[in-house]
PDB file of C-alpha atoms in Angstrom:
ATOM      1  CA  MET B   1      94.765 106.188 106.159  1.00 45.00           C
ATOM      2  CA  ASP B   2      96.160 107.446 109.373  1.00 40.00           C
ATOM      3  CA  LYS B   3      93.717 109.730 111.012  1.00 37.00           C
ATOM      4  CA  GLU B   4      94.872 113.325 110.559  1.00 35.00           C
ATOM      5  CA  ASN B   5      95.502 115.687 113.349  1.00 34.00           C
ATOM      6  CA  VAL B   6      93.134 118.659 113.376  1.00 32.00           C
ATOM      7  CA  GLY B   7      94.597 121.886 114.650  1.00 33.00           C
ATOM      8  CA  THR B   8      93.180 123.297 117.760  1.00 32.00           C
ATOM      9  CA  THR B   9      95.056 126.617 117.870  1.00 32.00           C
ATOM     10  CA  SER B  10      93.808 129.856 116.150  1.00 34.00           C
ATOM     11  CA  LYS B  11      95.978 129.250 113.142  1.00 34.00           C
ATOM     12  CA  PRO B  12      94.420 127.004 110.543  1.00 36.00           C
ATOM     13  CA  GLU B  13      96.009 123.548 110.291  1.00 40.00           C
ATOM     14  CA  TYR B  14      94.812 121.984 107.076  1.00 38.00           C
ATOM     15  CA  PRO B  15      94.618 118.225 106.440  1.00 39.00           C
ATOM     16  CA  SER B  16      97.629 117.118 104.505  1.00 36.00           C
ATOM     17  CA  GLN B  17      96.763 113.601 103.159  1.00 40.00           C
ATOM     18  CA  HIS B  18      96.409 114.820  99.605  1.00 39.00           C
ATOM     19  CA  TYR B  19      99.194 117.405  99.769  1.00 38.00           C
ATOM     20  CA  ASP B  20     101.742 115.393  97.769  1.00 39.00           C
ATOM     21  CA  LEU B  21      99.126 114.127  95.331  1.00 38.00           C
ATOM     22  CA  TYR B  22      97.896 117.627  94.442  1.00 35.00           C
ATOM     23  CA  LYS B  23     100.750 119.469  92.749  1.00 35.00           C
ATOM     24  CA  TYR B  24     101.276 122.158  90.085  1.00 34.00           C
ATOM     25  CA  ASN B  25      99.777 120.186  87.232  1.00 43.00           C
ATOM     26  CA  GLY B  26      96.531 122.183  86.512  1.00 48.00           C
ATOM     27  CA  LEU B  27      94.166 119.744  88.174  1.00 50.00           C
ATOM     28  CA  VAL B  28      91.851 122.512  89.382  1.00 53.00           C
ATOM     29  CA  ALA B  29      91.235 124.010  85.999  1.00 56.00           C
ATOM     30  CA  ASN B  30      88.652 122.484  83.676  1.00 84.00           C
ATOM     31  CA  GLN B  31      88.369 119.196  85.484  1.00 88.00           C
ATOM     32  CA  CYS B  32      85.229 118.353  83.603  1.00 86.00           C
ATOM     33  CA  THR B  33      86.785 119.265  80.285  1.00 88.00           C
ATOM     34  CA  ARG B  34      89.720 116.898  80.878  1.00 90.00           C
ATOM     35  CA  ARG B  35      87.420 114.183  82.123  1.00 90.00           C
ATOM     36  CA  ASP B  36      85.293 114.370  79.029  1.00 87.00           C
ATOM     37  CA  LYS B  37      88.362 114.213  76.825  1.00 89.00           C
ATOM     38  CA  ILE B  38      89.537 111.061  78.550  1.00 89.00           C
ATOM     39  CA  LEU B  39      86.157 109.424  78.156  1.00 87.00           C
ATOM     40  CA  ILE B  40      86.079 110.306  74.488  1.00 87.00           C
ATOM     41  CA  GLU B  41      89.569 108.939  74.063  1.00 87.00           C
ATOM     42  CA  LEU B  42      88.645 105.745  75.879  1.00 84.00           C
ATOM     43  CA  LYS B  43      85.595 105.199  73.745  1.00 78.00           C
ATOM     44  CA  LYS B  44      87.649 105.615  70.602  1.00 77.00           C
ATOM     45  CA  ARG B  45      90.271 103.188  71.920  1.00 76.00           C
ATOM     46  CA  ARG B  46      87.623 100.561  72.461  1.00 68.00           C
ATOM     47  CA  ASN B  47      86.268 101.105  68.944  1.00 60.00           C
ATOM     48  CA  ASP B  48      89.570 101.200  67.160  1.00 58.00           C
ATOM     49  CA  GLN B  49      91.818  98.835  69.014  1.00 45.00           C
ATOM     50  CA  VAL B  50      91.969  95.345  70.605  1.00 46.00           C
ATOM     51  CA  ASP B  51      94.006  95.543  73.729  1.00 47.00           C
ATOM     52  CA  GLU B  52      96.700  92.902  74.103  1.00 42.00           C
ATOM     53  CA  LEU B  53      94.948  91.713  77.342  1.00 45.00           C
ATOM     54  CA  ARG B  54      91.328  92.247  76.323  1.00 42.00           C
ATOM     55  CA  GLY B  55      90.709  88.543  75.613  1.00 40.00           C
ATOM     56  CA  ILE B  56      92.843  86.982  78.332  1.00 40.00           C
ATOM     57  CA  ASP B  57      89.781  85.575  80.123  1.00 39.00           C
ATOM     58  CA  GLU B  58      88.985  83.380  77.043  1.00 37.00           C
ATOM     59  CA  ILE B  59      92.580  82.163  76.934  1.00 30.00           C
ATOM     60  CA  PHE B  60      92.590  81.098  80.633  1.00 34.00           C
ATOM     61  CA  GLU B  61      89.284  79.287  80.243  1.00 39.00           C
ATOM     62  CA  ASP B  62      91.031  76.786  77.988  1.00 38.00           C
ATOM     63  CA  ASP B  63      92.770  74.238  80.236  1.00 36.00           C
ATOM     64  CA  ASP B  64      93.419  71.589  77.543  1.00 39.00           C
ATOM     65  CA  ASP B  65      96.811  69.999  77.921  1.00 42.00           C
ATOM     66  CA  GLU B  66      97.608  70.642  74.274  1.00 40.00           C
ATOM     67  CA  ASN B  67      97.436  74.344  74.889  1.00 41.00           C
ATOM     68  CA  GLY B  68      99.520  74.235  78.136  1.00 44.00           C
ATOM     69  CA  GLU B  69     102.618  75.632  76.594  1.00 50.00           C
ATOM     70  CA  GLU B  70     100.777  78.563  74.945  1.00 45.00           C
ATOM     71  CA  LEU B  71      99.045  79.162  78.191  1.00 46.00           C
ATOM     72  CA  MET B  72     102.307  79.385  80.191  1.00 50.00           C
ATOM     73  CA  GLU B  73     103.712  81.939  77.667  1.00 52.00           C
ATOM     74  CA  VAL B  74     100.589  84.098  78.029  1.00 48.00           C
ATOM     75  CA  VAL B  75     100.674  83.987  81.819  1.00 52.00           C
ATOM     76  CA  GLU B  76     104.333  84.909  81.906  1.00 55.00           C
ATOM     77  CA  HIS B  77     103.763  87.780  79.607  1.00 52.00           C
ATOM     78  CA  CYS B  78     100.915  89.037  81.800  1.00 54.00           C
ATOM     79  CA  ARG B  79     102.830  88.521  85.004  1.00 54.00           C
ATOM     80  CA  LYS B  80     105.606  90.716  83.715  1.00 54.00           C
ATOM     81  CA  ARG B  81     103.131  93.249  82.494  1.00 48.00           C
ATOM     82  CA  TYR B  82     101.393  93.375  85.936  1.00 49.00           C
ATOM     83  CA  LYS B  83     104.589  93.881  87.975  1.00 53.00           C
ATOM     84  CA  ARG B  84     104.351  97.642  87.274  1.00 53.00           C
ATOM     85  CA  TYR B  85     100.939  97.686  88.933  1.00 48.00           C
ATOM     86  CA  HIS B  86     102.516  97.038  92.336  1.00 51.00           C
ATOM     87  CA  SER B  87     102.987 100.837  92.503  1.00 55.00           C
ATOM     88  CA  ARG B  88     100.539 101.920  89.959  1.00 76.00           C
ATOM     89  CA  LEU B  89      97.092 102.195  91.718  1.00 91.00           C
ATOM     90  CA  MET B  90      94.262 104.231  90.196  1.00 93.00           C
ATOM     91  CA  LEU B  91      94.394 107.434  92.163  1.00 93.00           C
ATOM     92  CA  SER B  92      91.656 110.122  92.467  1.00 94.00           C
ATOM     93  CA  GLU B  93      91.626 113.898  92.081  1.00 94.00           C
ATOM     94  CA  TRP B  94      89.726 116.208  94.435  1.00 94.00           C
ATOM     95  CA  MET B  95      86.179 116.841  93.159  1.00 95.00           C
ATOM     96  CA  CYS B  96      86.847 120.433  92.090  1.00 92.00           C
ATOM     97  CA  GLU B  97      83.785 120.411  89.825  1.00 91.00           C
ATOM     98  CA  VAL B  98      80.770 118.357  90.407  1.00 95.00           C
ATOM     99  CA  PRO B  99      80.003 116.248  87.334  1.00 94.00           C
ATOM    100  CA  VAL B 100      76.774 117.329  85.638  1.00 93.00           C
ATOM    101  CA  ASP B 101      76.034 113.548  85.200  1.00 95.00           C
ATOM    102  CA  LEU B 102      76.760 112.593  88.827  1.00 97.00           C
ATOM    103  CA  GLU B 103      73.575 110.816  89.498  1.00 98.00           C
ATOM    104  CA  GLU B 104      73.326 109.148  86.154  1.00 97.00           C
ATOM    105  CA  ASN B 105      76.863 107.865  85.538  1.00 97.00           C
ATOM    106  CA  TRP B 106      78.787 107.711  88.805  1.00 98.00           C
ATOM    107  CA  LEU B 107      79.191 105.360  91.621  1.00 99.00           C
ATOM    108  CA  PHE B 108      80.570 106.030  95.119  1.00 99.00           C
ATOM    109  CA  LYS B 109      82.325 104.199  97.913  1.00 98.00           C
ATOM    110  CA  ILE B 110      82.701 105.323 101.460  1.00 98.00           C
ATOM    111  CA  CYS B 111      86.289 104.643 102.569  1.00 98.00           C
ATOM    112  CA  PRO B 112      87.259 103.827 106.134  1.00 97.00           C
ATOM    113  CA  VAL B 113      90.486 105.050 107.668  1.00 96.00           C
ATOM    114  CA  GLY B 114      93.244 102.632 106.557  1.00 96.00           C
ATOM    115  CA  VAL B 115      96.198 102.120 104.358  1.00 96.00           C
ATOM    116  CA  ARG B 116      95.890 101.743 100.529  1.00 95.00           C
ATOM    117  CA  ASN B 117      97.594  98.732  99.131  1.00 94.00           C
ATOM    118  CA  ILE B 118      97.724  96.441  96.068  1.00 94.00           C
ATOM    119  CA  VAL B 119      97.411  92.738  96.825  1.00 95.00           C
ATOM    120  CA  VAL B 120      99.113  90.244  94.528  1.00 93.00           C
ATOM    121  CA  ALA B 121      98.170  86.548  94.814  1.00 94.00           C
ATOM    122  CA  ASN B 122     100.375  84.273  92.817  1.00 92.00           C
ATOM    123  CA  LYS B 123     102.488  81.056  93.133  1.00 91.00           C
ATOM    124  CA  GLY B 124     100.795  80.078  96.391  1.00 92.00           C
ATOM    125  CA  LEU B 125     101.541  83.307  98.195  1.00 94.00           C
ATOM    126  CA  THR B 126      99.671  86.588  98.748  1.00 95.00           C
ATOM    127  CA  LYS B 127     101.972  89.667  98.736  1.00 94.00           C
ATOM    128  CA  VAL B 128     100.998  93.126  99.639  1.00 94.00           C
ATOM    129  CA  TYR B 129     102.644  96.297  98.158  1.00 92.00           C
ATOM    130  CA  ASN B 130     102.091  99.909  99.117  1.00 89.00           C
ATOM    131  CA  ARG B 131     101.496 102.535  96.425  1.00 84.00           C
ATOM    132  CA  ARG B 132     105.190 103.008  95.959  1.00 80.00           C
ATOM    133  CA  GLY B 133     105.713  99.336  95.206  1.00 82.00           C
ATOM    134  CA  GLU B 134     107.373  98.423  98.514  1.00 85.00           C
ATOM    135  CA  LYS B 135     106.480  94.992  99.824  1.00 88.00           C
ATOM    136  CA  LYS B 136     104.653  95.187 103.192  1.00 92.00           C
ATOM    137  CA  SER B 137     103.447  91.664 103.842  1.00 94.00           C
ATOM    138  CA  VAL B 138     103.567  88.042 102.610  1.00 95.00           C
ATOM    139  CA  PHE B 139     101.061  85.363 103.671  1.00 95.00           C
ATOM    140  CA  GLN B 140      98.844  82.685 102.375  1.00 94.00           C
ATOM    141  CA  SER B 141      95.177  83.411 101.548  1.00 94.00           C
ATOM    142  CA  ASN B 142      92.187  81.740  99.797  1.00 92.00           C
ATOM    143  CA  LEU B 143      92.439  84.214  96.940  1.00 94.00           C
ATOM    144  CA  PRO B 144      92.968  82.529  93.556  1.00 94.00           C
ATOM    145  CA  GLY B 145      96.634  81.989  93.250  1.00 93.00           C
ATOM    146  CA  GLY B 146      97.389  83.106  96.875  1.00 92.00           C
ATOM    147  CA  GLY B 147      97.358  79.781  98.778  1.00 89.00           C
ATOM    148  CA  LYS B 148      99.177  76.520  98.874  1.00 86.00           C
ATOM    149  CA  PHE B 149      96.374  74.724  97.002  1.00 83.00           C
ATOM    150  CA  SER B 150      96.368  77.227  94.107  1.00 81.00           C
ATOM    151  CA  LYS B 151      97.763  76.532  90.758  1.00 79.00           C
ATOM    152  CA  ALA B 152     101.159  78.000  90.137  1.00 75.00           C
ATOM    153  CA  ILE B 153     100.125  79.871  87.080  1.00 83.00           C
ATOM    154  CA  THR B 154      97.086  81.521  88.720  1.00 90.00           C
ATOM    155  CA  PHE B 155      97.198  85.125  89.830  1.00 90.00           C
ATOM    156  CA  THR B 156      94.932  87.753  91.330  1.00 95.00           C
ATOM    157  CA  LEU B 157      95.427  91.517  91.812  1.00 95.00           C
ATOM    158  CA  LEU B 158      93.217  93.585  94.141  1.00 96.00           C
ATOM    159  CA  ASP B 159      93.153  97.272  95.063  1.00 97.00           C
ATOM    160  CA  CYS B 160      92.522  97.346  98.837  1.00 97.00           C
ATOM    161  CA  ILE B 161      92.383  99.408 102.046  1.00 97.00           C
ATOM    162  CA  TYR B 162      93.965  97.548 104.920  1.00 97.00           C
ATOM    163  CA  ARG B 163      92.882  98.105 108.504  1.00 97.00           C
ATOM    164  CA  ALA B 164      95.048  96.535 111.124  1.00 95.00           C
ATOM    165  CA  GLN B 165      92.278  96.849 113.793  1.00 95.00           C
ATOM    166  CA  GLU B 166      90.195  94.097 112.081  1.00 94.00           C
ATOM    167  CA  LYS B 167      93.206  92.416 110.244  1.00 95.00           C
ATOM    168  CA  THR B 168      91.096  92.995 107.150  1.00 96.00           C
ATOM    169  CA  TYR B 169      91.611  94.083 103.525  1.00 97.00           C
ATOM    170  CA  TYR B 170      88.636  96.103 102.409  1.00 98.00           C
ATOM    171  CA  VAL B 171      88.553  95.671  98.674  1.00 98.00           C
ATOM    172  CA  LEU B 172      88.041  98.740  96.551  1.00 98.00           C
ATOM    173  CA  ASP B 173      88.578  97.374  93.018  1.00 98.00           C
ATOM    174  CA  VAL B 174      89.944  94.420  91.027  1.00 97.00           C
ATOM    175  CA  LEU B 175      92.662  94.349  88.292  1.00 95.00           C
ATOM    176  CA  VAL B 176      92.879  90.634  87.715  1.00 95.00           C
ATOM    177  CA  TRP B 177      90.940  87.727  89.197  1.00 96.00           C
ATOM    178  CA  ASN B 178      92.004  84.100  88.746  1.00 94.00           C
ATOM    179  CA  SER B 179      94.146  85.180  85.792  1.00 94.00           C
ATOM    180  CA  HIS B 180      91.210  86.984  84.091  1.00 94.00           C
ATOM    181  CA  SER B 181      92.159  90.605  83.265  1.00 94.00           C
ATOM    182  CA  LEU B 182      89.477  93.253  84.144  1.00 95.00           C
ATOM    183  CA  LEU B 183      91.675  96.258  83.418  1.00 93.00           C
ATOM    184  CA  ASN B 184      89.617  97.123  80.346  1.00 92.00           C
ATOM    185  CA  CYS B 185      86.204  96.388  81.898  1.00 95.00           C
ATOM    186  CA  SER B 186      84.039  99.291  83.046  1.00 96.00           C
ATOM    187  CA  THR B 187      83.874 100.223  86.740  1.00 98.00           C
ATOM    188  CA  GLU B 188      80.316  99.112  86.965  1.00 98.00           C
ATOM    189  CA  PHE B 189      81.222  95.659  85.616  1.00 98.00           C
ATOM    190  CA  ARG B 190      84.435  95.322  87.829  1.00 98.00           C
ATOM    191  CA  PHE B 191      82.392  96.180  90.977  1.00 98.00           C
ATOM    192  CA  PHE B 192      79.648  93.702  89.972  1.00 98.00           C
ATOM    193  CA  PHE B 193      82.108  90.917  89.223  1.00 98.00           C
ATOM    194  CA  LEU B 194      84.198  91.569  92.365  1.00 97.00           C
ATOM    195  CA  ARG B 195      81.232  91.783  94.732  1.00 97.00           C
ATOM    196  CA  ASN B 196      79.959  88.427  93.430  1.00 96.00           C
ATOM    197  CA  LYS B 197      83.291  86.655  93.679  1.00 96.00           C
ATOM    198  CA  LEU B 198      83.988  87.775  97.149  1.00 94.00           C
ATOM    199  CA  LEU B 199      80.453  86.981  98.396  1.00 91.00           C
ATOM    200  CA  GLU B 200      80.383  83.567  96.808  1.00 90.00           C
ATOM    201  CA  ASP B 201      83.387  82.339  98.605  1.00 88.00           C
ATOM    202  CA  PRO B 202      82.819  82.612 102.463  1.00 86.00           C
ATOM    203  CA  THR B 203      86.378  81.387 103.209  1.00 85.00           C
ATOM    204  CA  LEU B 204      87.663  84.759 102.201  1.00 88.00           C
ATOM    205  CA  ASN B 205      86.067  86.268 105.265  1.00 83.00           C
ATOM    206  CA  SER B 206      86.410  83.749 108.014  1.00 80.00           C
ATOM    207  CA  GLU B 207      87.797  83.743 111.499  1.00 76.00           C
ATOM    208  CA  SER B 208      90.254  81.004 110.526  1.00 74.00           C
ATOM    209  CA  ASN B 209      92.115  83.330 108.194  1.00 82.00           C
ATOM    210  CA  LYS B 210      95.156  85.390 109.264  1.00 88.00           C
ATOM    211  CA  PHE B 211      93.623  88.247 107.042  1.00 94.00           C
ATOM    212  CA  ASN B 212      90.146  88.589 105.671  1.00 94.00           C
ATOM    213  CA  PHE B 213      88.980  90.161 102.427  1.00 96.00           C
ATOM    214  CA  VAL B 214      85.707  92.128 102.465  1.00 95.00           C
ATOM    215  CA  TYR B 215      84.103  93.868  99.564  1.00 96.00           C
ATOM    216  CA  LEU B 216      83.770  97.680 100.162  1.00 97.00           C
ATOM    217  CA  THR B 217      80.130  98.400  99.025  1.00 97.00           C
ATOM    218  CA  ASP B 218      79.408 100.639  96.107  1.00 98.00           C
ATOM    219  CA  HIS B 219      76.320 102.738  95.520  1.00 98.00           C
ATOM    220  CA  GLN B 220      74.807 104.665  92.633  1.00 98.00           C
ATOM    221  CA  ALA B 221      75.755 108.303  93.288  1.00 98.00           C
ATOM    222  CA  LEU B 222      72.099 109.516  93.744  1.00 98.00           C
ATOM    223  CA  LEU B 223      71.894 112.501  95.987  1.00 98.00           C
ATOM    224  CA  PRO B 224      69.367 110.914  98.295  1.00 98.00           C
ATOM    225  CA  THR B 225      71.583 107.813  98.613  1.00 98.00           C
ATOM    226  CA  ILE B 226      74.640 109.933  99.487  1.00 98.00           C
ATOM    227  CA  GLU B 227      72.593 111.808 102.019  1.00 98.00           C
ATOM    228  CA  GLU B 228      71.324 108.587 103.556  1.00 98.00           C
ATOM    229  CA  GLU B 229      74.776 106.920 103.722  1.00 98.00           C
ATOM    230  CA  LEU B 230      76.479 109.975 105.162  1.00 98.00           C
ATOM    231  CA  GLY B 231      73.673 110.801 107.466  1.00 97.00           C
ATOM    232  CA  ARG B 232      74.652 108.118 109.912  1.00 96.00           C
ATOM    233  CA  GLU B 233      77.802 106.793 111.547  1.00 96.00           C
ATOM    234  CA  TYR B 234      79.744 104.379 109.388  1.00 97.00           C
ATOM    235  CA  SER B 235      80.072 100.668 110.126  1.00 95.00           C
ATOM    236  CA  ILE B 236      81.041  97.487 108.161  1.00 94.00           C
ATOM    237  CA  ASN B 237      79.675  94.197 109.504  1.00 91.00           C
ATOM    238  CA  GLU B 238      78.500  96.000 112.556  1.00 92.00           C
ATOM    239  CA  ILE B 239      81.937  97.324 113.329  1.00 94.00           C
ATOM    240  CA  GLU B 240      81.968 101.124 113.643  1.00 95.00           C
ATOM    241  CA  MET B 241      84.941 102.843 112.008  1.00 95.00           C
ATOM    242  CA  ALA B 242      86.158 106.356 111.127  1.00 96.00           C
ATOM    243  CA  VAL B 243      85.585 107.523 107.648  1.00 97.00           C
ATOM    244  CA  ASP B 244      88.543 108.797 105.582  1.00 97.00           C
ATOM    245  CA  GLY B 245      86.624 110.025 102.638  1.00 97.00           C
ATOM    246  CA  VAL B 246      84.320 109.248  99.665  1.00 98.00           C
ATOM    247  CA  LEU B 247      85.545 108.065  96.318  1.00 98.00           C
ATOM    248  CA  PHE B 248      83.429 108.745  93.204  1.00 98.00           C
ATOM    249  CA  TYR B 249      83.917 106.534  90.105  1.00 98.00           C
ATOM    250  CA  HIS B 250      82.664 107.099  86.620  1.00 97.00           C
ATOM    251  CA  LYS B 251      80.882 103.909  85.968  1.00 96.00           C
ATOM    252  CA  ASP B 252      82.158 103.518  82.374  1.00 94.00           C
ATOM    253  CA  CYS B 253      85.866 103.865  82.965  1.00 93.00           C
ATOM    254  CA  PRO B 254      88.397 101.012  82.820  1.00 94.00           C
ATOM    255  CA  TYR B 255      91.084 100.678  85.529  1.00 94.00           C
ATOM    256  CA  LEU B 256      93.722 103.360  84.773  1.00 91.00           C
ATOM    257  CA  SER B 257      97.032 103.464  86.661  1.00 87.00           C
ATOM    258  CA  GLY B 258      97.941 106.909  88.153  1.00 89.00           C
ATOM    259  CA  GLN B 259      95.883 109.925  88.936  1.00 90.00           C
ATOM    260  CA  THR B 260      92.801 110.497  86.870  1.00 92.00           C
ATOM    261  CA  PRO B 261      89.765 112.870  86.897  1.00 94.00           C
ATOM    262  CA  ILE B 262      87.395 109.945  86.261  1.00 94.00           C
ATOM    263  CA  VAL B 263      87.835 109.024  89.938  1.00 97.00           C
ATOM    264  CA  THR B 264      87.306 111.885  92.421  1.00 96.00           C
ATOM    265  CA  TRP B 265      87.506 112.248  96.189  1.00 96.00           C
ATOM    266  CA  LEU B 266      85.988 114.241  98.913  1.00 97.00           C
ATOM    267  CA  LYS B 267      86.308 114.319 102.709  1.00 96.00           C
ATOM    268  CA  PRO B 268      82.925 113.829 104.462  1.00 97.00           C
ATOM    269  CA  TYR B 269      82.859 117.396 105.755  1.00 96.00           C
ATOM    270  CA  MET B 270      83.185 118.676 102.147  1.00 97.00           C
ATOM    271  CA  ILE B 271      79.945 117.096 101.140  1.00 98.00           C
ATOM    272  CA  PRO B 272      77.715 119.887 102.250  1.00 97.00           C
ATOM    273  CA  GLU B 273      79.891 122.438 100.407  1.00 97.00           C
ATOM    274  CA  LYS B 274      80.150 120.490  97.118  1.00 97.00           C
ATOM    275  CA  LEU B 275      76.895 118.567  96.878  1.00 98.00           C
ATOM    276  CA  GLN B 276      74.640 120.757  99.227  1.00 97.00           C
ATOM    277  CA  LEU B 277      73.804 117.719 101.308  1.00 98.00           C
ATOM    278  CA  PRO B 278      73.848 117.348 105.130  1.00 98.00           C
ATOM    279  CA  VAL B 279      76.048 114.810 106.805  1.00 98.00           C
ATOM    280  CA  HIS B 280      76.216 113.242 110.266  1.00 97.00           C
ATOM    281  CA  GLU B 281      77.546 115.574 112.951  1.00 96.00           C
ATOM    282  CA  SER B 282      80.493 113.371 113.642  1.00 95.00           C
ATOM    283  CA  TYR B 283      81.931 114.055 110.137  1.00 96.00           C
ATOM    284  CA  LEU B 284      81.639 117.767 110.656  1.00 95.00           C
ATOM    285  CA  ALA B 285      83.459 117.422 114.017  1.00 93.00           C
ATOM    286  CA  ASN B 286      86.503 116.298 112.015  1.00 89.00           C
ATOM    287  CA  LYS B 287      86.574 119.452 109.860  1.00 91.00           C
ATOM    288  CA  PRO B 288      89.680 121.545 110.562  1.00 89.00           C
ATOM    289  CA  LYS B 289      88.847 124.565 112.611  1.00 87.00           C
ATOM    290  CA  ASN B 290      89.717 127.124 109.932  1.00 86.00           C
ATOM    291  CA  TYR B 291      88.617 125.229 106.847  1.00 91.00           C
ATOM    292  CA  THR B 292      86.460 127.330 104.612  1.00 93.00           C
ATOM    293  CA  THR B 293      86.273 125.794 101.044  1.00 94.00           C
ATOM    294  CA  LEU B 294      88.011 123.214  99.030  1.00 93.00           C
ATOM    295  CA  GLN B 295      89.235 125.747  96.608  1.00 90.00           C
ATOM    296  CA  GLU B 296      90.906 127.782  99.381  1.00 91.00           C
ATOM    297  CA  TYR B 297      92.528 124.682 100.589  1.00 86.00           C
ATOM    298  CA  LEU B 298      93.960 123.946  97.159  1.00 85.00           C
ATOM    299  CA  ASN B 299      95.127 127.574  96.811  1.00 85.00           C
ATOM    300  CA  TYR B 300      96.962 127.003 100.147  1.00 82.00           C
ATOM    301  CA  ILE B 301      98.584 123.922  98.620  1.00 77.00           C
ATOM    302  CA  GLN B 302      99.780 125.753  95.585  1.00 77.00           C
ATOM    303  CA  THR B 303     101.304 128.648  97.463  1.00 79.00           C
ATOM    304  CA  LYS B 304     102.929 126.497 100.251  1.00 74.00           C
ATOM    305  CA  TYR B 305     104.070 123.417  98.171  1.00 67.00           C
ATOM    306  CA  LYS B 306     107.555 124.625  97.255  1.00 57.00           C
ATOM    307  CA  LYS B 307     108.254 125.845 100.747  1.00 60.00           C
ATOM    308  CA  LYS B 308     107.192 122.617 102.413  1.00 54.00           C
ATOM    309  CA  ARG B 309     108.766 120.194  99.908  1.00 52.00           C
ATOM    310  CA  SER B 310     112.160 120.347 101.508  1.00 43.00           C
ATOM    311  CA  THR B 311     110.805 119.504 105.001  1.00 38.00           C
ATOM    312  CA  GLU B 312     108.200 117.019 104.113  1.00 40.00           C
ATOM    313  CA  MET B 313     108.042 113.376 105.474  1.00 33.00           C
ATOM    314  CA  ILE B 314     106.208 110.828 103.322  1.00 31.00           C
ATOM    315  CA  VAL B 315     104.387 107.998 105.061  1.00 32.00           C
ATOM    316  CA  ASP B 316     101.934 105.306 103.910  1.00 34.00           C
ATOM    317  CA  ASN B 317      98.366 106.405 103.439  1.00 39.00           C
ATOM    318  CA  MET B 318      95.140 105.253 101.870  1.00 53.00           C
ATOM    319  CA  GLU B 319      94.556 107.568  98.856  1.00 53.00           C
ATOM    320  CA  ALA B 320      97.755 109.562  98.904  1.00 48.00           C
ATOM    321  CA  GLU B 321     100.975 110.134 100.729  1.00 38.00           C
ATOM    322  CA  ILE B 322     100.881 112.304 103.888  1.00 35.00           C
ATOM    323  CA  ILE B 323     103.064 115.220 104.232  1.00 29.00           C
ATOM    324  CA  GLU B 324     103.654 115.845 107.842  1.00 29.00           C
ATOM    325  CA  GLU B 325     104.272 119.566 108.200  1.00 28.00           C
ATOM    326  CA  SER B 326     106.329 120.998 111.109  1.00 24.00           C
ATOM    327  CA  ASN B 327     104.699 124.491 110.838  1.00 26.00           C
ATOM    328  CA  GLU B 328     101.165 125.622 110.869  1.00 30.00           C
ATOM    329  CA  MET B 329      99.723 127.660 108.070  1.00 31.00           C
ATOM    330  CA  ASP B 330     100.425 131.312 108.386  1.00 33.00           C
ATOM    331  CA  ASP B 331      97.573 133.750 109.112  1.00 31.00           C
TER     332      ASP B 331
END
């Protein structure tokens, strides 16, 4: 995510990276109620239905020649299905209400400043799309399906943050790995699976690569852990980098395209307000001069949205589309 400009005048200039994401759709009201409803519906769906892709991993494990034709049909079906995910990332809501089960049932990831993308490895090429489905890059990688030595039918889909400074894709989540669908798996399992797959293959993070793939570490959302991680400057592999925000994931949720309350987001300077935890002074230095509370910021969005819509300019971003505003917020 491009680092936002913080106003230095007496008029408050709020950060705008979630401005387009946060519209008149009642997201502030009853966030916990909506979240509980989604979790109940997901549990019921697991009990009552067998998703068409739920058993795809078992299908792909069978490499017998006699099943080759059937395998190709399944892969083609899934490939068509996954095309829509080029622009269907799982997006967060602001954490308007702190979940009562935060420490028990949630995980968090600290996100560096970068650009949110979905990476599709298939037919010997690795293609990168932004959240609107626009192709941004094509190259060969060591991801399953993404290099010249990969099987043509193999494909992998990853949810990533790209940082040009390190030429690295920091991997947030996984939708498909080596033709195994993980869409219906819990967040906790997806993270466990992804972490192991990326760590067991050192060629994915090698100086010989044009681009590297590095797992973005997850943590249990225990308050002492959050305080510890945000109580120091952020670095990955001893490389210091600016923090964009913190994503909180419910550990039992599947990968859902679009915006959902089972993934929430806070800027680092909002942590003291929402979780009553101290953070490193560098994060507070990035707080807009006249920022008071998250609720006031959201009220500002609601009152200004229609006025700004006609003058907005949308650009690529990590978690949302930035709205570059030409005017400062009125007093």
